[in-house]
Structure formats: C-alpha cells, structure tokens
Amino acid sequence: MLVELGHFALILSLLVALTQGVLPLAGVLNSNALWQSSARPLALLQWSLVAFAFAVLEVAFLQSDFSVLYVSEHSNSLLPWPYKMAALWGGHEGSLLLWVFLLGVWSSAVALFSKTLAQDMVARVLSVMGMISSGFLLFILTTSNPFARLLPAASEGQDLNPLLQDPGLVIHPPMLYMGYVGMSVAFAFAIAALMAGRLDTVWARWSRPWTLVAWTFLTFGIGLGSWWAYYELGWGGWWFWDPVENASLMPWLVATALIHSLMVTEKRGSFKAWTVLLAIAAFSLSLLGTFLVRSGVLTSVHAFASDPARGIFILVFLALVVGSSLTLFAWRAPTVSLGSPMALLSKETFLLANSVLLSTATLAVLLGTLYPLIIDALNMGKLSVGPPYFNVVFAPLMVPVLFMMVPGALARWREAKWSQIKPFLILPFFAATIFSLGLSLWMGHQDAGILLGFWLGAWVAFASFQQVAWRAKQGLRMGGSFLGMQIAHLGLAVVVLGVTGVKNFEIERDVRMGVGDQVTLAQYHFKLVDVKEVRGPNYKALRAQVNVTKGESETVIKNLTPEKRFYLSSTMPMTEASIDSGFMQDLYVSLGDVLSGPTPQWSMRVYYKPFVPWLWAGVLLMVLGGLLASFDKRYRAPVLAGDDQAHDQEPEVHETHHASQSHDLASTHNA
Amino acid sequence: MIQKKFLIPLVLFLVLVVFLGVGLRRDPKEIPSPLINTAAPDFDLPTLKGEGNFSPKAYWGRVWLFNVWATWCVSCREEHPVLVAFAKREGVPIVGLSYKEIQPSDEDKGPMSLESKLSLARARSFEWLKKHGDPYQLSVLDLDGRVGINYGVYGVPETYLIDAKGFIRYKHIGPVTPEVLAQEVMPLVLELQKEASAKSSSNATPSQSSSQHYALQ
C-alpha cells in the first residue's frame, strides 16, 4: 500500500513539475505577479512529493519488501543495512529517482536562497528547472518505474551487485549526481538570462556560488569513483578513460572553465556569450553522460541494463533541452554587448586562454569517446579508442593550462604590467626547478616528460604558497574566494605531481605464489605467510596474509590481507585488494585464483604504486578550496545592479590596484 | 538578428544527435566475424565418443550449429540448459567443439602424452554432459586449439551457424540466450533450410546421403 502511495506521489510530482515549468514563465510573459510567485511553493511542493517517493522506496529496501520488483533485483535480506539504503541507487530505476530527488534539492535550495533575486528571474529559473524535472519524471514513470510490483513476491532478493557493496559506492553516486544535477542551476540561470535578455554582471554573480558548489560536488564524486575503482576493482588503476569516466570528466572540464569565465563576466562584463555557452555545455554534457550510460550505445565497465526505449527517450529529451537552448543562444547571444576592452597582458587573457584550452580538451575527450560510435554509424567498422589516444591528446593541452594558472592568478584585470607579475614568478620558477630535479633524482629516473610533470605541479604549488604567504605578511585579509582559489590550485598541483609519479614509477607484478614464497618490488619484500578461509555476513572469503619487509631489515613493517570473496547470492568471486597507504606510496596486493599443483599456489598481483595518496589528497584539497570559495561572505550580500562592494575582496595580490578597478567597473556597467 | 557563428554550437549538436540516433540502433558488443559468408574451415578431429573422426564435409547438405565449449568454461554452464532445450525443441543439429579441454594447470605434474590427454578430456567431458545434459549430435576434441584459431574463437562459448554448402552464415560470441536463438538464429536457420531444400529438389544433390555418409564413418 505504501509502495503504491510512493508511486502516486511520483505521479503527482510530475503534475506539479509541469505546472512549475509553465505557470511562472507564463506569469513572466503576462506580467502576472501571482503566477510568478507560484514558482517557489511549486518547487518546494514538487520536491516534497519526490522526497516522499524516495523515502517510500528506502523503507521498502530497509524492510526487504521483495514484492517490489526493483527491491528484489537489487537487495537481499542478508545485506547490511547501509548497503540496503545505498542499494536504492544500485540500479537504473533507483538511480534516476536519486537524480530527480537531487534536482529537487537544488531547486528547493534556489527557491529558499534567492530572497534577493528579482521575482521574474526566480520565476524563469525555477520554470526551467521544473521543465527538466518534468522530463526526468516522465522518463521514470513511462520507462523505469521503481515501484513496479513483483507478484508473487520473491522469497529472497537477488542481492546488490557485490562490486557495489562498498562504502565508496554508498556515497559516490549521490556526490557525482549532486555535481551533474547542480550544473542545471547554472544552466537554468543562463537560460533565464537569455530569455530575459539580461546577460549582466548580476546574472554572473548569482551563478558563481551555485556553479562552485556543483563543481565541488562533481570533483568529489569523480575522485570517489576513481578511488573506488582503484581499491575495489582490484585492477590497481585509478583512471581508465572509460566512456563513463569520460562522461563525468567532460562536464568537470567545462565547469572548471565556467567558474573562471563567470568571474570575468561578473568583474568585467566580458565573454558573456562564451560564459553562457559554457553554462549550457556543462549541463548538456551531464545529460549526454546520462544518455551514454543508460542507452548502451557504448561498451563500458559501467554496464547498466540497456533498453532501446530508454535510449530513445533520453535522446529525444536531450535533443529538446539542448537543441532549444542552443537555438535560444543563437537567437539572443548576438545582441549581447562585447564588454569592456582589455589589453593583451591581462587577467582576462589568461582566463580566456585557459577556458579555451579546457574546452578544447573537452572536445578531444568527446571525440575519443564517441569515435567508435561515429565510425560504426558510418559503417566503417568497429574499433575502440584506448588510453594512448587520450594520454597523447590530453596531456599536451594541460601543460599550458598549468603554466598559465600562475600568471593568471597574479595578473590584474584589464591591463597587467609585466613588472608587477614578474617578482612573483621568480621564486616559484626556481623552487619548482630545484624541486623537480631533486624529486626525479631521488626517484632515480629522469626524462623530459617526468621533469615537466613535476615542474608544472611544483610551479603551481609554490606559487600558491608564495601568494598566500605574501598576503599574510602584508597583513591583507584573505577572503574565502582567495583562499579557496589558492587551495584548489594547490590541490590540482598535487594531483599533477601524483599523476606524474604514479604513471612513471609504478611497478606492477603478476606472480604465482605459494605459502612461504617471496617477491620483491622496489625495496619492499612481500612474503605470503598464510591463506585461510573466513566468513562475512553474506559471503565466504579466502584471506591471504602477506608480510612486508623493507630493505635488509627483517622486521615486518606491514601486514597485508587481500581477500577473494564469494558472495552467497552471486557466482562471481570478488577481489578485495589490501592496500597500505603511506605518504609517498601505496603497497597493493590482491589475491587471484588458486592454481592447482602439488602444493597450492595463488595468482597474486603485487603492486608498488608511488604517489597514489597524492591523487586523493589533491582531490580533497580541490574540494576544500571549492567549499571555501562557495561560501565566501560576499555571495550572501544583497545583489544590486551596479553593486561593487564585493570587489574589495577580489583575489588580487596588488593592493595598488583598487583605484583602477572601480574605474573599470564604471565602464562595465555602462556597457 | 542571427549571426552565423552563434549557430555553430547548434549545428554541431544536431550532427551529434544524428550520430547518437544511429548509434542507438547498433550493438557495440557485436563484433562482426570476417569469416561470415565464407566456407567453414575444414578440419578432421577425433570425436568425444571415440567413434572415429569428424569433418564438417560430412554435414554438407545440412544446416547446423557449431558450438564451442569446455568443462572449465563458467559461462558454458549458464548457456548449456538453453542449448539442451533448443536441441530438444527445434531439432537443429548441434556439433560441439570441445576447445582446449586440457589446460596448462592439468599438466603441473609434468607433460602428458596425447593419449592420456584424450582420455582425461573424454572422461571429464562425459561426466559434465551427463550432469548438465547433452545437446550435441557429437563433439569433437580440439585439444591444441588449432581449429579454434581457424574459426577465430575469441573465447568460450561461441556459436556458429553453418549452411548446407558448408558456409558460415552467423556467429554469436558469448553464451546464447533464448532470445538470441528465437530472434536471430531460428529465422536464419529456417531461411537457410528453405534455400537448401529448393536447391536439392532442383538438381538432386546427394544431401540426404551425405548425412548417412557420416554415419558410416
């Protein structure tokens, strides 16, 4: 009965979402204030209904109600309760419900935190979000109903895919989806601004914190996914250029370009058309990712049961949303003013160059991801595009991006002076040179690529330290925006150092080992001591014990216990790698199949993975930076046209700069 | 009002949608075999039951399925009941290719002679077919996997459809499902059988006798 109520609430929420998509917008066109003011209550009501449906499904999972088809397919009575809750997004239907639920969270947040935004803009933004929500609700109700009953009820559920029974997977999808769905806010603001013909600095200022929060979630979600792949899949890799990974990387790259481009639009009124296009692109790529994952057009490790009807629905929806947005863009963007003049050497130039490079990288990833599909569609055969393509194309594009991050953060708006930037480049330049030479000497291997990777990471990192130290010494206050930027840049630098290190210095060994055998990687000796059987709540496992000693010493420094698990409900054995994380490296052991012979032996993967912890540390720093910047106080100040008080906290190093900045603003607002 | 450069994103997107639309109709996992519509590679291998050798020539005039399997193959266990039911229901002859039944792990105690390999493979396969049911008219033993290479076997199981003239007409990689058999294999089998009977009635080739020819071997 409760399940039917959940289904009914979802149907009601579709009706409310349709009203939310139409009524406030009609109110704008008719200048009907009452209709416009319906936007906020409708958004909150819609979310409440979806939240109710979501809660009903959670209850069905917690109670192991196997009369619900979706529950019986993705849960099991023996499943620990946190996994029962997370099993809700363990399949197609539930993960779409999560998508709509999070869209509701974002819509409600906009409804609640937009007190200072003009009524007609709120109406437009929430209408756009209502339309998106309607599309997804219609999709769920027509093709992917999670409340469908199974009669007679199953006596036991088929269990959640053992791969997904992992803490990483409990939070990875919600974080990633918060990022994807959060892009809808920047998108809705962009569409609203295009409709109103008001692509002004107020629009950019409003979009910035929302985009930053969404970017932060997306960063965290991608990082979690990578971390999970690394330690749960047992492959020892952290990025595979799989289509589904690319589907998350593309919106991230565009969102990164967007948060920087929004800054230019807000401060200088420039690049408006480009910023709007990025806002449309970030959300469109999120939708494209959904299409690629759900429709089965590409082969991927993330195999969702594909269904042609679902594929067609999403494609039509994608065509409608993106097609109409780009039509609106083509129609309205030419009327947008070009903004203020700028010199060749200015912050604008650096930010524009970086956002063009990031967009180019996105197109390169998009091309590589879709190339197999395009070639097949042209009947030119079947092929796949692998990491070599992506590595060759992606890395060179990132080199200038990383290089320009430093002068870009230092340069002034409108016109920068070389003499003012230069003093801040000398220290990072020499520090990075010494650091990269020292690090690659210490790692015992040098080539130009390794040096360049280390150098670029160190360049960005040292520059961040120096700029923060300089501000502190001058007694200047540092706002959330400034600190957030520096910490996020530092995070990226740490990731770059990590990627360079792990790509070039990792050692992977697939060996067969019996009890008592030893294998040596770098200066670490791995000795298989024991293999025994253990039991978990819903699985049996073989657990190996591997003792690690270092160098000549006999003392065991680490005790690794990789497992091979056999879940009761599944025939597929699961690998649980055992990883010891240090500051500089991971030691990674996973247990493979038993090999028959006179004495039992096992195939084992023993990996030495230097710098891997740096990847996760870098991602966490980026997340921290994103959070700090999102919650900068100035975003909570009331927004008025021509308001320039926020500019005092602009992340600038040079205090002499303020006079010229307010002058710039005057010209911006006249434009 | 509309400037051309602002239309570029829209145009690019529409091209993308067309490709995605076409892509929806394709299956990315379907890998075409270059052997489709070519003569099935010939071989002469010992049968599982030890009743002499079998060559595909013996099945000229018949439309039959050639299924690659092994007792060590996990997916075969999933596929097997489907094949057993199919063989019982449709009566399409299925020949098994027991592929590399003897794995390197069997030879841990030292290399085995061909004789002992054959007898181990037979013993194990008999046991397996007794337990899971036997859908095959006969199975041949491809111990060294050379026939598998000639047929372009990626992995076990795989299934080939061979027509009356000895041509490969269809290939399925991975376990066949009831859907694949009903929607892809059976329509093609019926069509090929019709084709074959039209030919044989017009110029009276010895299609019936060829099957008896095998029985004499």
mmCIF file of N, CA and C in Angstrom, chain B residues 116-180:
data_model
loop_
_atom_site.group_PDB
_atom_site.id
_atom_site.type_symbol
_atom_site.label_atom_id
_atom_site.label_comp_id
_atom_site.label_asym_id
_atom_site.label_seq_id
_atom_site.Cartn_x
_atom_site.Cartn_y
_atom_site.Cartn_z
ATOM 1 N N SER B 116 46.937 -39.799 -22.975
ATOM 2 C CA SER B 116 46.368 -39.531 -21.648
ATOM 3 C C SER B 116 45.559 -38.241 -21.660
ATOM 4 N N LYS B 117 45.968 -37.279 -22.519
ATOM 5 C CA LYS B 117 45.170 -36.050 -22.643
ATOM 6 C C LYS B 117 43.781 -36.385 -23.177
ATOM 7 N N LEU B 118 43.758 -37.201 -24.245
ATOM 8 C CA LEU B 118 42.480 -37.566 -24.850
ATOM 9 C C LEU B 118 41.589 -38.279 -23.832
ATOM 10 N N SER B 119 42.194 -39.178 -23.078
ATOM 11 C CA SER B 119 41.336 -39.951 -22.176
ATOM 12 C C SER B 119 40.851 -39.084 -21.020
ATOM 13 N N LEU B 120 41.714 -38.160 -20.543
ATOM 14 C CA LEU B 120 41.275 -37.257 -19.473
ATOM 15 C C LEU B 120 40.156 -36.341 -19.979
ATOM 16 N N ALA B 121 40.351 -35.785 -21.206
ATOM 17 C CA ALA B 121 39.349 -34.894 -21.790
ATOM 18 C C ALA B 121 38.028 -35.629 -21.949
ATOM 19 N N ARG B 122 38.096 -36.873 -22.443
ATOM 20 C CA ARG B 122 36.861 -37.649 -22.650
ATOM 21 C C ARG B 122 36.171 -37.891 -21.318
ATOM 22 N N ALA B 123 36.941 -38.328 -20.338
ATOM 23 C CA ALA B 123 36.346 -38.665 -19.042
ATOM 24 C C ALA B 123 35.650 -37.448 -18.439
ATOM 25 N N ARG B 124 36.346 -36.323 -18.475
ATOM 26 C CA ARG B 124 35.802 -35.126 -17.858
ATOM 27 C C ARG B 124 34.566 -34.617 -18.601
ATOM 28 N N SER B 125 34.643 -34.638 -19.933
ATOM 29 C CA SER B 125 33.531 -34.124 -20.728
ATOM 30 C C SER B 125 32.299 -35.013 -20.589
ATOM 31 N N PHE B 126 32.513 -36.349 -20.567
ATOM 32 C CA PHE B 126 31.394 -37.275 -20.382
ATOM 33 C C PHE B 126 30.655 -36.970 -19.098
ATOM 34 N N GLU B 127 31.443 -36.869 -18.054
ATOM 35 C CA GLU B 127 30.912 -36.590 -16.730
ATOM 36 C C GLU B 127 30.060 -35.324 -16.759
ATOM 37 N N TRP B 128 30.630 -34.302 -17.408
ATOM 38 C CA TRP B 128 29.999 -32.976 -17.456
ATOM 39 C C TRP B 128 28.673 -33.042 -18.220
ATOM 40 N N LEU B 129 28.700 -33.739 -19.383
ATOM 41 C CA LEU B 129 27.499 -33.817 -20.217
ATOM 42 C C LEU B 129 26.429 -34.684 -19.533
ATOM 43 N N LYS B 130 26.875 -35.633 -18.754
ATOM 44 C CA LYS B 130 25.923 -36.467 -18.048
ATOM 45 C C LYS B 130 25.198 -35.626 -16.994
ATOM 46 N N LYS B 131 25.956 -34.765 -16.368
ATOM 47 C CA LYS B 131 25.409 -33.941 -15.294
ATOM 48 C C LYS B 131 24.502 -32.836 -15.839
ATOM 49 N N HIS B 132 24.948 -32.181 -16.932
ATOM 50 C CA HIS B 132 24.237 -30.984 -17.406
ATOM 51 C C HIS B 132 23.348 -31.255 -18.616
ATOM 52 N N GLY B 133 23.336 -32.463 -19.163
ATOM 53 C CA GLY B 133 22.560 -32.772 -20.362
ATOM 54 C C GLY B 133 23.419 -32.630 -21.608
ATOM 55 N N ASP B 134 23.057 -33.376 -22.651
ATOM 56 C CA ASP B 134 23.891 -33.391 -23.854
ATOM 57 C C ASP B 134 23.089 -32.916 -25.060
ATOM 58 N N PRO B 135 23.299 -31.698 -25.510
ATOM 59 C CA PRO B 135 22.548 -31.196 -26.651
ATOM 60 C C PRO B 135 23.202 -31.562 -27.987
ATOM 61 N N TYR B 136 24.370 -32.172 -27.953
ATOM 62 C CA TYR B 136 25.170 -32.311 -29.175
ATOM 63 C C TYR B 136 24.888 -33.617 -29.910
ATOM 64 N N GLN B 137 24.872 -33.527 -31.237
ATOM 65 C CA GLN B 137 24.889 -34.727 -32.069
ATOM 66 C C GLN B 137 26.193 -35.469 -31.788
ATOM 67 N N LEU B 138 27.237 -34.698 -31.758
ATOM 68 C CA LEU B 138 28.551 -35.212 -31.419
ATOM 69 C C LEU B 138 29.417 -34.025 -31.057
ATOM 70 N N SER B 139 30.542 -34.313 -30.390
ATOM 71 C CA SER B 139 31.504 -33.250 -30.108
ATOM 72 C C SER B 139 32.861 -33.700 -30.614
ATOM 73 N N VAL B 140 33.631 -32.719 -31.071
ATOM 74 C CA VAL B 140 34.988 -33.063 -31.485
ATOM 75 C C VAL B 140 35.965 -32.428 -30.509
ATOM 76 N N LEU B 141 37.118 -33.052 -30.368
ATOM 77 C CA LEU B 141 38.094 -32.590 -29.389
ATOM 78 C C LEU B 141 39.192 -31.773 -30.069
ATOM 79 N N ASP B 142 39.222 -30.491 -29.745
ATOM 80 C CA ASP B 142 40.250 -29.609 -30.295
ATOM 81 C C ASP B 142 41.239 -29.332 -29.157
ATOM 82 N N LEU B 143 42.115 -30.276 -28.924
ATOM 83 C CA LEU B 143 42.973 -30.183 -27.737
ATOM 84 C C LEU B 143 43.978 -29.046 -27.835
ATOM 85 N N ASP B 144 44.596 -28.883 -29.005
ATOM 86 C CA ASP B 144 45.617 -27.834 -29.120
ATOM 87 C C ASP B 144 45.018 -26.501 -29.547
ATOM 88 N N GLY B 145 43.713 -26.445 -29.800
ATOM 89 C CA GLY B 145 43.058 -25.183 -30.117
ATOM 90 C C GLY B 145 43.324 -24.674 -31.527
ATOM 91 N N ARG B 146 43.887 -25.509 -32.404
ATOM 92 C CA ARG B 146 44.189 -25.006 -33.756
ATOM 93 C C ARG B 146 42.942 -24.751 -34.574
ATOM 94 N N VAL B 147 41.959 -25.630 -34.422
ATOM 95 C CA VAL B 147 40.704 -25.422 -35.149
ATOM 96 C C VAL B 147 40.041 -24.144 -34.637
ATOM 97 N N GLY B 148 40.134 -23.955 -33.337
ATOM 98 C CA GLY B 148 39.593 -22.734 -32.746
ATOM 99 C C GLY B 148 40.211 -21.488 -33.379
ATOM 100 N N ILE B 149 41.531 -21.530 -33.596
ATOM 101 C CA ILE B 149 42.211 -20.385 -34.225
ATOM 102 C C ILE B 149 41.670 -20.167 -35.635
ATOM 103 N N ASN B 150 41.493 -21.262 -36.383
ATOM 104 C CA ASN B 150 40.981 -21.140 -37.755
ATOM 105 C C ASN B 150 39.590 -20.523 -37.784
ATOM 106 N N TYR B 151 38.809 -20.795 -36.750
ATOM 107 C CA TYR B 151 37.450 -20.247 -36.698
ATOM 108 C C TYR B 151 37.427 -18.866 -36.033
ATOM 109 N N GLY B 152 38.548 -18.392 -35.578
ATOM 110 C CA GLY B 152 38.602 -17.068 -34.945
ATOM 111 C C GLY B 152 37.888 -17.038 -33.608
ATOM 112 N N VAL B 153 38.112 -18.066 -32.798
ATOM 113 C CA VAL B 153 37.453 -18.117 -31.488
ATOM 114 C C VAL B 153 38.115 -17.088 -30.555
ATOM 115 N N TYR B 154 37.295 -16.162 -30.022
ATOM 116 C CA TYR B 154 37.789 -15.159 -29.059
ATOM 117 C C TYR B 154 37.836 -15.757 -27.674
ATOM 118 N N GLY B 155 36.746 -16.457 -27.359
ATOM 119 C CA GLY B 155 36.612 -17.015 -26.026
ATOM 120 C C GLY B 155 35.514 -18.051 -26.072
ATOM 121 N N VAL B 156 35.386 -18.789 -25.020
ATOM 122 C CA VAL B 156 34.370 -19.833 -24.956
ATOM 123 C C VAL B 156 33.237 -19.295 -24.090
ATOM 124 N N PRO B 157 31.979 -19.500 -24.402
ATOM 125 C CA PRO B 157 31.456 -20.168 -25.588
ATOM 126 C C PRO B 157 31.262 -19.235 -26.774
ATOM 127 N N GLU B 158 31.242 -19.852 -27.957
ATOM 128 C CA GLU B 158 30.861 -19.157 -29.185
ATOM 129 C C GLU B 158 30.048 -20.125 -30.023
ATOM 130 N N THR B 159 29.208 -19.563 -30.884
ATOM 131 C CA THR B 159 28.339 -20.420 -31.675
ATOM 132 C C THR B 159 28.313 -19.943 -33.126
ATOM 133 N N TYR B 160 28.489 -20.893 -34.057
ATOM 134 C CA TYR B 160 28.474 -20.589 -35.486
ATOM 135 C C TYR B 160 27.289 -21.306 -36.125
ATOM 136 N N LEU B 161 26.709 -20.653 -37.136
ATOM 137 C CA LEU B 161 25.659 -21.317 -37.914
ATOM 138 C C LEU B 161 26.238 -21.608 -39.295
ATOM 139 N N ILE B 162 26.201 -22.871 -39.693
ATOM 140 C CA ILE B 162 26.821 -23.269 -40.960
ATOM 141 C C ILE B 162 25.738 -23.809 -41.884
ATOM 142 N N ASP B 163 25.743 -23.347 -43.145
ATOM 143 C CA ASP B 163 24.655 -23.705 -44.051
ATOM 144 C C ASP B 163 24.962 -24.995 -44.817
ATOM 145 N N ALA B 164 24.030 -25.349 -45.691
ATOM 146 C CA ALA B 164 24.106 -26.650 -46.376
ATOM 147 C C ALA B 164 25.320 -26.758 -47.291
ATOM 148 N N LYS B 165 25.843 -25.605 -47.726
ATOM 149 C CA LYS B 165 27.010 -25.642 -48.599
ATOM 150 C C LYS B 165 28.316 -25.559 -47.805
ATOM 151 N N GLY B 166 28.192 -25.572 -46.490
ATOM 152 C CA GLY B 166 29.386 -25.523 -45.655
ATOM 153 C C GLY B 166 29.918 -24.111 -45.453
ATOM 154 N N PHE B 167 29.054 -23.091 -45.552
ATOM 155 C CA PHE B 167 29.463 -21.711 -45.335
ATOM 156 C C PHE B 167 29.008 -21.241 -43.949
ATOM 157 N N ILE B 168 29.894 -20.469 -43.287
ATOM 158 C CA ILE B 168 29.499 -19.854 -42.016
ATOM 159 C C ILE B 168 28.560 -18.697 -42.329
ATOM 160 N N ARG B 169 27.382 -18.681 -41.700
ATOM 161 C CA ARG B 169 26.419 -17.631 -42.019
ATOM 162 C C ARG B 169 26.160 -16.703 -40.843
ATOM 163 N N TYR B 170 26.599 -17.115 -39.660
ATOM 164 C CA TYR B 170 26.277 -16.326 -38.470
ATOM 165 C C TYR B 170 27.209 -16.748 -37.359
ATOM 166 N N LYS B 171 27.548 -15.773 -36.499
ATOM 167 C CA LYS B 171 28.390 -16.107 -35.365
ATOM 168 C C LYS B 171 27.891 -15.367 -34.135
ATOM 169 N N HIS B 172 27.852 -16.049 -33.011
ATOM 170 C CA HIS B 172 27.486 -15.385 -31.762
ATOM 171 C C HIS B 172 28.606 -15.588 -30.750
ATOM 172 N N ILE B 173 29.068 -14.474 -30.169
ATOM 173 C CA ILE B 173 30.117 -14.553 -29.156
ATOM 174 C C ILE B 173 29.471 -14.542 -27.783
ATOM 175 N N GLY B 174 29.921 -15.416 -26.909
ATOM 176 C CA GLY B 174 29.371 -15.463 -25.554
ATOM 177 C C GLY B 174 28.192 -16.414 -25.509
ATOM 178 N N PRO B 175 27.616 -16.597 -24.312
ATOM 179 C CA PRO B 175 26.526 -17.552 -24.190
ATOM 180 C C PRO B 175 25.322 -17.133 -25.026
ATOM 181 N N VAL B 176 24.695 -18.094 -25.718
ATOM 182 C CA VAL B 176 23.462 -17.756 -26.430
ATOM 183 C C VAL B 176 22.333 -17.734 -25.408
ATOM 184 N N THR B 177 21.371 -16.884 -25.659
ATOM 185 C CA THR B 177 20.214 -16.788 -24.782
ATOM 186 C C THR B 177 18.999 -17.270 -25.569
ATOM 187 N N PRO B 178 17.907 -17.603 -24.887
ATOM 188 C CA PRO B 178 16.698 -17.995 -25.625
ATOM 189 C C PRO B 178 16.287 -16.917 -26.631
ATOM 190 N N GLU B 179 16.492 -15.640 -26.270
ATOM 191 C CA GLU B 179 16.119 -14.549 -27.186
ATOM 192 C C GLU B 179 16.947 -14.602 -28.461
ATOM 193 N N VAL B 180 18.263 -14.792 -28.285
ATOM 194 C CA VAL B 180 19.146 -14.840 -29.454
ATOM 195 C C VAL B 180 18.735 -15.991 -30.358
#
